[in-house]
Coordinates of C-alpha atoms and ligand atoms in Angstrom, one line a residue:
M3 CA 115.3 95.2 111.6
G4 CA 112.7 93.8 109.1
L5 CA 109.0 93.1 109.7
G6 CA 109.2 89.4 108.9
T7 CA 112.0 89.1 111.7
I8 CA 109.9 90.4 114.4
T9 CA 107.1 88.1 114.3
K10 CA 105.8 85.3 112.3
K11 CA 102.3 85.9 112.1
R12 CA 101.6 89.3 110.5
T13 CA 98.6 91.5 109.1
W14 CA 99.2 93.7 106.3
L15 CA 96.4 96.4 105.1
V16 CA 96.9 96.6 101.3
T17 CA 94.8 99.4 99.4
G18 CA 94.0 99.2 95.8
G19 CA 94.4 95.5 95.9
A20 CA 91.8 94.8 93.1
G21 CA 93.8 96.6 90.6
F22 CA 96.4 95.2 88.3
I23 CA 99.6 95.3 90.4
G24 CA 97.7 95.1 93.8
S25 CA 96.1 91.8 92.6
N26 CA 99.1 90.2 91.5
F27 CA 100.7 91.4 94.8
I28 CA 98.2 89.8 96.9
L29 CA 97.8 86.6 95.1
A30 CA 101.6 86.0 95.3
Q31 CA 101.8 87.0 99.1
S32 CA 98.7 85.0 100.0
L33 CA 100.9 81.9 99.6
D34 CA 102.3 83.0 102.9
P35 CA 100.5 81.2 105.7
E36 CA 101.5 83.5 108.4
L37 CA 100.4 86.5 106.6
T38 CA 96.7 88.1 106.7
I39 CA 96.0 90.6 104.1
I40 CA 93.0 92.9 104.5
N41 CA 92.4 94.4 101.1
L42 CA 90.7 97.9 101.0
D43 CA 89.4 98.7 97.4
K44 CA 86.8 101.1 96.2
L45 CA 86.3 99.2 93.1
T46 CA 86.5 102.0 90.4
Y47 CA 86.3 100.9 86.8
A48 CA 89.9 99.3 87.3
G49 CA 89.2 97.3 90.3
N50 CA 88.2 94.0 89.5
L51 CA 87.4 91.2 92.2
K52 CA 87.6 88.4 89.5
N53 CA 91.2 89.1 89.6
L54 CA 91.2 87.5 93.4
A55 CA 88.5 84.8 92.8
G56 CA 91.0 82.1 93.7
I57 CA 91.4 83.3 97.2
K58 CA 88.3 85.0 98.1
N59 CA 87.3 82.3 100.7
H60 CA 90.9 82.1 102.2
H61 CA 90.7 82.5 105.9
N62 CA 93.8 84.9 105.8
Y63 CA 92.2 87.2 103.2
I64 CA 89.5 89.7 103.8
F65 CA 88.0 92.0 101.2
V66 CA 86.6 95.4 102.3
H67 CA 85.0 97.7 99.9
G68 CA 85.7 101.3 100.4
D69 CA 87.8 104.6 99.9
I70 CA 90.9 105.3 101.1
G71 CA 90.0 108.7 101.5
N72 CA 87.3 107.4 104.1
E73 CA 89.3 108.2 107.3
S74 CA 86.8 106.8 109.7
L75 CA 86.7 103.6 107.9
V76 CA 90.4 103.3 107.7
Q77 CA 90.7 104.0 111.3
E78 CA 87.9 101.3 112.1
L79 CA 90.1 98.7 109.8
L80 CA 93.4 99.7 111.6
Q81 CA 91.7 99.3 115.0
T82 CA 90.0 96.0 114.3
H83 CA 92.7 94.1 112.4
R84 CA 95.9 95.9 114.1
P85 CA 98.3 95.6 110.9
Q86 CA 102.1 95.7 111.0
A87 CA 102.1 97.5 107.5
V88 CA 99.9 99.6 105.1
I89 CA 100.7 99.1 101.4
N90 CA 99.2 101.8 99.3
F91 CA 98.5 100.9 95.9
A92 CA 95.2 102.8 95.5
A93 CA 95.3 105.4 92.9
E94 CA 93.6 106.6 89.5
T95 CA 96.5 105.4 87.1
H96 CA 95.7 106.1 83.4
V97 CA 97.4 109.2 82.1
D98 CA 95.0 109.6 79.2
R99 CA 92.1 109.8 81.6
S100 CA 94.0 112.2 83.7
I101 CA 94.5 114.5 80.9
Q102 CA 90.6 114.3 80.2
G103 CA 89.7 114.8 83.9
P104 CA 92.4 115.9 86.4
G105 CA 89.9 116.0 89.4
A106 CA 89.5 112.3 90.1
F107 CA 93.2 112.0 90.2
I108 CA 93.5 114.7 92.9
D109 CA 90.6 113.3 94.9
A110 CA 92.1 109.8 94.9
N111 CA 95.8 110.1 94.6
V112 CA 96.3 113.4 96.6
V113 CA 93.6 113.9 99.1
G114 CA 93.1 109.9 99.4
T115 CA 96.7 109.4 100.3
Y116 CA 96.5 112.3 102.6
R117 CA 93.6 110.9 104.6
L118 CA 95.1 107.5 104.6
L119 CA 98.0 108.8 106.0
E120 CA 96.3 110.6 108.7
A121 CA 94.5 107.5 109.6
T122 CA 97.7 105.7 109.9
R123 CA 99.3 108.2 111.8
S124 CA 96.9 108.2 114.6
Y125 CA 96.8 104.3 114.8
W126 CA 100.6 104.3 114.7
A127 CA 101.0 106.9 117.4
A128 CA 99.3 105.0 120.1
L129 CA 101.0 101.6 119.3
P130 CA 103.4 100.4 121.9
L131 CA 107.2 101.5 121.4
N132 CA 108.4 98.0 119.8
D133 CA 105.3 97.9 117.3
K134 CA 105.8 101.7 116.5
E135 CA 109.5 101.0 115.4
T136 CA 108.6 98.0 113.3
F137 CA 105.4 99.5 111.6
R138 CA 105.7 100.5 107.9
F139 CA 103.8 102.4 105.4
L140 CA 104.8 101.7 102.0
H141 CA 103.6 104.1 99.3
V142 CA 103.7 102.4 95.7
S143 CA 104.6 105.4 93.2
T144 CA 105.6 105.8 89.6
D145 CA 108.7 106.9 87.7
E146 CA 106.4 109.3 85.7
V147 CA 107.1 111.7 88.9
Y148 CA 110.5 112.5 87.4
G149 CA 109.2 113.7 84.0
S150 CA 110.8 112.8 80.8
L151 CA 114.4 112.0 79.6
K152 CA 116.3 113.1 76.6
A153 CA 118.0 110.3 74.6
A154 CA 121.4 110.9 75.9
E155 CA 120.5 111.3 79.7
P156 CA 121.2 108.6 82.3
P157 CA 118.2 107.0 83.7
F158 CA 116.3 108.4 86.8
S159 CA 117.9 107.8 90.2
E160 CA 116.4 108.3 93.6
E161 CA 118.1 111.7 93.4
S162 CA 116.6 112.8 90.2
P163 CA 114.4 116.0 90.7
Y164 CA 110.7 115.8 90.4
A165 CA 109.4 117.2 87.3
P166 CA 105.9 115.7 86.6
N167 CA 104.2 116.4 83.1
S168 CA 100.6 115.1 83.3
P169 CA 97.9 115.5 85.9
Y170 CA 98.3 111.8 86.9
A171 CA 102.2 112.3 87.5
A172 CA 101.7 115.4 89.4
S173 CA 99.3 113.9 91.6
K174 CA 101.5 111.0 92.4
A175 CA 104.2 113.4 92.9
A176 CA 102.2 115.4 95.4
S177 CA 101.4 112.1 97.1
D178 CA 105.0 111.0 97.4
H179 CA 105.7 114.6 98.9
F180 CA 102.9 113.9 101.7
V181 CA 104.5 110.5 102.4
R182 CA 107.8 112.2 102.8
V183 CA 106.4 114.7 105.0
Y184 CA 104.6 112.2 107.3
H185 CA 108.1 110.8 107.9
Q186 CA 110.1 114.0 108.4
T187 CA 107.4 115.8 110.5
Y188 CA 105.8 113.1 112.5
G189 CA 108.2 110.0 112.4
L190 CA 106.0 107.8 110.6
P191 CA 108.1 104.8 109.4
T192 CA 107.4 105.4 105.4
L193 CA 108.9 103.8 102.3
V194 CA 108.4 105.0 98.8
S195 CA 108.9 102.9 95.8
N196 CA 109.0 104.6 92.3
C197 CA 108.7 101.8 89.5
S198 CA 108.7 101.9 85.7
N199 CA 106.0 100.3 83.4
N200 CA 104.5 96.9 84.5
Y201 CA 102.9 94.3 82.4
G202 CA 101.4 91.1 83.0
P203 CA 98.2 89.4 83.9
F204 CA 94.9 91.3 84.9
Q205 CA 96.0 94.8 83.3
F206 CA 93.1 96.8 82.5
P207 CA 93.3 97.0 78.5
E208 CA 93.2 100.8 78.5
K209 CA 97.2 100.4 78.9
L210 CA 99.4 99.8 76.0
M211 CA 100.2 96.2 76.0
P212 CA 96.7 94.7 77.0
L213 CA 95.1 97.2 74.5
M214 CA 97.3 96.0 71.7
I215 CA 97.1 92.2 72.4
L216 CA 93.3 92.5 72.5
N217 CA 92.7 94.7 69.7
G218 CA 95.2 92.5 67.6
L219 CA 93.3 89.5 68.5
Q220 CA 90.0 91.1 67.6
G221 CA 91.3 92.6 64.3
K222 CA 90.9 96.1 65.4
A223 CA 93.5 99.1 64.6
L224 CA 96.5 99.3 66.9
P225 CA 96.6 103.1 67.7
V226 CA 100.1 104.2 68.2
Y227 CA 100.7 107.7 69.6
G228 CA 102.7 110.3 67.5
D229 CA 105.8 108.6 65.9
G230 CA 105.8 105.6 68.3
Q231 CA 109.4 106.5 69.3
N232 CA 108.7 107.2 73.0
I233 CA 110.6 105.0 75.3
R234 CA 109.5 103.2 78.4
D235 CA 111.4 100.8 80.7
W236 CA 109.2 97.6 81.1
L237 CA 108.9 95.1 84.1
Y238 CA 107.1 92.2 84.5
V239 CA 104.3 92.6 87.4
E240 CA 105.5 89.8 89.5
D241 CA 109.1 91.2 89.6
H242 CA 107.6 94.5 90.9
G243 CA 105.6 92.7 93.7
E244 CA 108.9 90.7 94.8
A245 CA 110.7 94.3 95.0
L246 CA 107.9 95.6 97.0
R247 CA 108.3 92.7 99.5
L248 CA 111.9 93.3 99.8
V249 CA 111.3 96.8 100.3
L250 CA 108.7 96.2 103.0
E251 CA 110.7 93.9 104.8
R252 CA 114.2 95.1 104.6
G253 CA 114.2 98.7 103.0
R254 CA 115.6 101.5 105.2
V255 CA 112.9 103.6 106.8
G256 CA 112.3 106.9 105.0
E257 CA 114.1 106.0 101.8
T258 CA 112.9 105.8 98.2
Y259 CA 113.6 102.6 96.0
N260 CA 113.6 103.0 92.5
I261 CA 112.5 99.7 90.6
G262 CA 112.7 99.0 86.9
G263 CA 113.2 96.5 84.3
D264 CA 116.4 97.9 82.6
C265 CA 114.5 97.2 79.4
Q266 CA 113.9 100.2 77.5
K267 CA 111.8 99.9 74.3
T268 CA 110.2 102.4 71.9
N269 CA 106.5 102.1 71.8
L270 CA 106.5 100.8 68.1
E271 CA 109.1 98.0 69.2
V272 CA 106.8 96.8 71.8
V273 CA 103.6 96.8 69.5
Q274 CA 105.8 95.1 66.7
T275 CA 106.9 92.5 69.2
I276 CA 103.4 91.8 70.1
C277 CA 102.1 91.6 66.5
S278 CA 104.9 88.6 65.8
L279 CA 103.6 87.0 68.9
L280 CA 100.1 87.2 67.6
D281 CA 101.2 86.0 64.3
Q282 CA 102.4 82.9 65.8
V283 CA 99.6 82.2 68.1
A284 CA 96.9 83.5 65.6
A285 CA 98.5 82.3 62.3
T286 CA 95.1 81.7 60.6
A287 CA 93.5 85.2 61.4
S288 CA 92.4 87.1 58.4
H289 CA 94.3 90.1 59.5
V290 CA 97.9 88.5 59.6
P291 CA 100.4 89.9 59.6
H292 CA 99.1 91.7 62.7
A293 CA 101.5 94.8 62.2
S294 CA 99.1 95.7 59.3
L295 CA 96.8 96.7 61.8
I296 CA 99.3 99.4 63.3
A297 CA 97.7 103.0 63.1
F298 CA 99.7 106.1 63.8
V299 CA 97.4 108.6 65.6
E300 CA 97.3 112.0 67.2
D301 CA 100.0 112.1 69.9
R302 CA 99.1 112.3 73.6
P303 CA 99.3 116.1 74.8
G304 CA 102.5 116.5 77.0
H305 CA 103.6 112.9 75.8
D306 CA 106.8 112.1 78.1
R307 CA 109.5 111.0 75.6
R308 CA 111.6 108.6 77.6
Y309 CA 111.4 106.9 81.0
A310 CA 114.4 104.8 82.3
I311 CA 115.1 103.7 85.9
D312 CA 118.4 103.3 87.4
S313 CA 117.5 100.4 90.0
T314 CA 121.2 100.1 91.2
K315 CA 120.2 101.0 94.8
I316 CA 117.5 98.1 95.2
R317 CA 119.9 95.7 93.5
Q318 CA 122.8 96.3 95.7
E319 CA 121.0 97.0 99.0
L320 CA 118.3 94.3 98.8
N321 CA 119.8 92.0 96.4
W322 CA 116.6 92.3 93.8
R323 CA 116.8 91.1 90.6
P324 CA 114.1 90.9 87.8
K325 CA 113.3 87.2 86.9
E326 CA 111.6 87.6 83.7
T327 CA 113.1 88.9 80.4
F328 CA 111.2 91.1 78.2
D329 CA 110.8 87.9 75.9
S330 CA 109.8 85.6 78.7
G331 CA 107.4 88.0 80.3
L332 CA 105.7 89.0 77.0
R333 CA 105.1 85.5 75.9
K334 CA 103.4 84.8 79.3
T335 CA 101.4 88.1 79.0
V336 CA 100.1 87.2 75.6
H337 CA 99.2 83.7 76.5
W338 CA 97.4 84.9 79.6
Y339 CA 95.0 87.2 77.8
L340 CA 94.5 84.4 75.1
S341 CA 93.6 81.9 77.9
H342 CA 91.2 84.2 79.7
P343 CA 88.4 85.2 77.3
E344 CA 85.9 85.3 80.2
W345 CA 88.0 87.9 82.1
V346 CA 88.5 90.0 79.0
S347 CA 84.8 90.0 77.9
A348 CA 83.8 90.9 81.3
V349 CA 86.0 94.0 81.4
Q350 CA 85.1 95.0 77.9
T351 CA 81.8 96.4 78.9
G352 CA 79.7 99.3 77.8
A353 CA 81.7 101.6 80.0
Y354 CA 85.0 100.3 78.3
R355 CA 83.6 100.6 75.0
D356 CA 82.4 104.4 75.8
W357 CA 86.0 105.1 76.9
V358 CA 87.7 103.8 73.6
K359 CA 85.0 105.6 71.6
Q360 CA 85.7 108.8 73.3
H361 CA 89.3 108.7 73.7
Y362 CA 90.1 107.2 70.0
G363 CA 87.0 108.0 68.1
Q364 CA 86.4 106.3 64.8
L365 CA 89.9 104.7 64.0
Ligands
NAD422 P1 94.8 100.0 88.4 O1 94.4 101.2 87.9 O2 95.0 98.7 88.0 O3 94.4 99.7 90.0 C1 94.1 100.9 90.9 C2 93.0 100.1 92.1 O4 93.0 101.2 93.0 C3 91.9 99.7 91.7 O5 91.4 98.5 92.1 C4 90.8 100.8 92.2 O6 89.5 100.2 92.2 C5 91.6 101.1 93.4 N1 91.4 102.6 93.7 C6 91.3 103.7 93.2 N2 91.0 104.8 93.8 C7 90.7 104.3 95.3 C8 90.4 104.7 96.2 N3 90.2 106.1 96.4 N4 90.2 104.1 97.5 C9 90.5 102.6 97.3 N5 90.9 102.0 96.1 C10 90.9 102.7 95.1 O7 96.3 100.6 88.9 P2 97.9 99.6 88.8 O8 98.3 99.8 87.4 O9 97.6 98.4 89.5 O10 98.6 100.5 90.0 C11 98.7 100.5 91.1 C12 99.6 101.4 91.9 O11 101.1 101.2 91.3 C13 99.2 103.0 91.6 O12 99.4 103.6 92.6 C14 100.2 103.4 90.5 O13 100.3 104.8 90.4 C15 101.4 102.4 90.6 N6 102.2 102.3 89.7 C16 101.8 101.9 88.4 C17 102.5 101.3 87.4 C18 102.1 100.6 86.2 O14 102.8 100.4 85.2 N7 100.8 100.1 86.1 C19 103.9 101.6 87.3 C20 104.5 102.1 88.7 C21 103.6 102.5 89.7
DAU423 O1 105.9 104.6 84.2 C1 105.1 103.9 85.1 C2 103.5 104.3 84.4 O2 103.4 103.5 83.4 C3 102.4 104.1 85.6 O3 102.6 105.0 86.7 C4 101.1 104.4 85.3 O4 100.1 104.1 85.9 C5 100.9 103.5 83.8 O5 99.6 103.8 83.2 C6 102.0 103.7 82.8 O6 101.9 104.9 82.1 P1 102.3 105.3 80.5 O7 101.6 106.4 80.2 O8 103.7 104.9 80.4 O9 101.3 103.9 80.2 P2 100.4 103.7 78.9 O10 100.1 102.0 78.8 O11 99.1 104.5 78.9 O12 101.3 103.9 77.7 C7 102.5 103.6 77.4 C8 102.9 104.4 76.2 O13 102.3 103.8 74.9 C9 103.1 105.6 76.3 O14 104.2 106.1 75.7 C10 101.8 106.1 75.6 C11 101.7 104.8 74.4 N1 100.3 104.7 74.0 C12 99.5 104.3 74.9 C13 98.0 103.9 74.6 C14 97.1 103.6 75.5 C15 100.1 104.4 72.6 O15 101.0 104.7 71.9 N2 98.9 104.1 72.1 C16 97.9 103.9 73.0 O16 96.7 103.6 72.7

């Protein structure tokens, strides 16, 4: 039985809701007048309350500044707001940063998730039987836990073995395992989703798409790692959010659901497509064609060659389908970055410039 069918008025504790996917998710779900969302976010460099400015005064939205690893804070939030679900987006998420310093990833993704699970378990254990049965803990994870595919291999299914290759991927894999354990050992009603690469509004410009869009608009080099032939499976962020809502409300407890766009592209194809769109929207720029800005740079260590997701399970069981195509989603994304210069300049702070300088050097 799904959450939505039990009671109309619901409360969810969402963690990491000031980041890219979490804020898109909260904005979409906040249209539901029966739902109250408590957003617990540490506001790391990737967290941005500007993403949620449109709903900050809504009576059914509450922001709490804090760490998922702060067990007593999470306990207090659970006792005060009595949510029917916890949805965990909170994580350190950038692979390149994880290579430079794995520690923060272990703290947030492994220890943080463990402490969030502990706090949730003790709240859940004391719920009345009916509420215990309908409660859900949804852990938002990644396809990177499955490692890298060879060109001819079939896409990752829910049965693919875990084989993480970066500190980020290992930390997410460990957190997935802990979520599994809390279901198997303690009976906590958990769900895990493993999704492919997202793109869309509010993505921090350290990630491929926003980095290329903004560098292109600003006439800067477009740094493509290695030979640019690594493949990612792209999904528009709102389609991910819709999938998560379905998993939460109708997914089978203890199960994993793979979510992907069925949209495999090489990085070079992605960058070239962005360049063609920029040629249209910034036709008079001095650096047209934008593809002339492409610069092949040193490869990412341990760089996964290919990701691809087999999303048959969620399509068949929950009748989920992505609404955006790569073409429509990418157009929306480019347009969003073009039409939000104040958001862009606010995130391109000194700290952001320091990262770019440290990671890419003088391009
Ligand atoms: P993001 O980096 O944009 O946002 C992460 C958010 O988590 C930020 O708001 C940050 O402040 C917050 N946070 C970090 N550590 C925290 C802590 N200890 N306590 C509370 N808040 C904390 O990330 P994203 O791209 O939105 O990813 C969200 C989730 O989805 C992550 O778990 C990630 O692994 C997963 N995921 C991302 C993608 C993708 O393509 N971006 C794909 C699949 C899965
Ligand atoms: O697959 C899901 C994952 O997708 C999420 O779990 C991660 O949180 C998210 O960051 C993303 O990981 P990737 O490593 O695939 O994303 P990123 O945007 O960093 O890179 C995408 C591809 O582009 C990858 O093959 C590396 C390449 N790249 C990236 C950057 C930042 C470049 O060629 N140049 C760059 O400057």
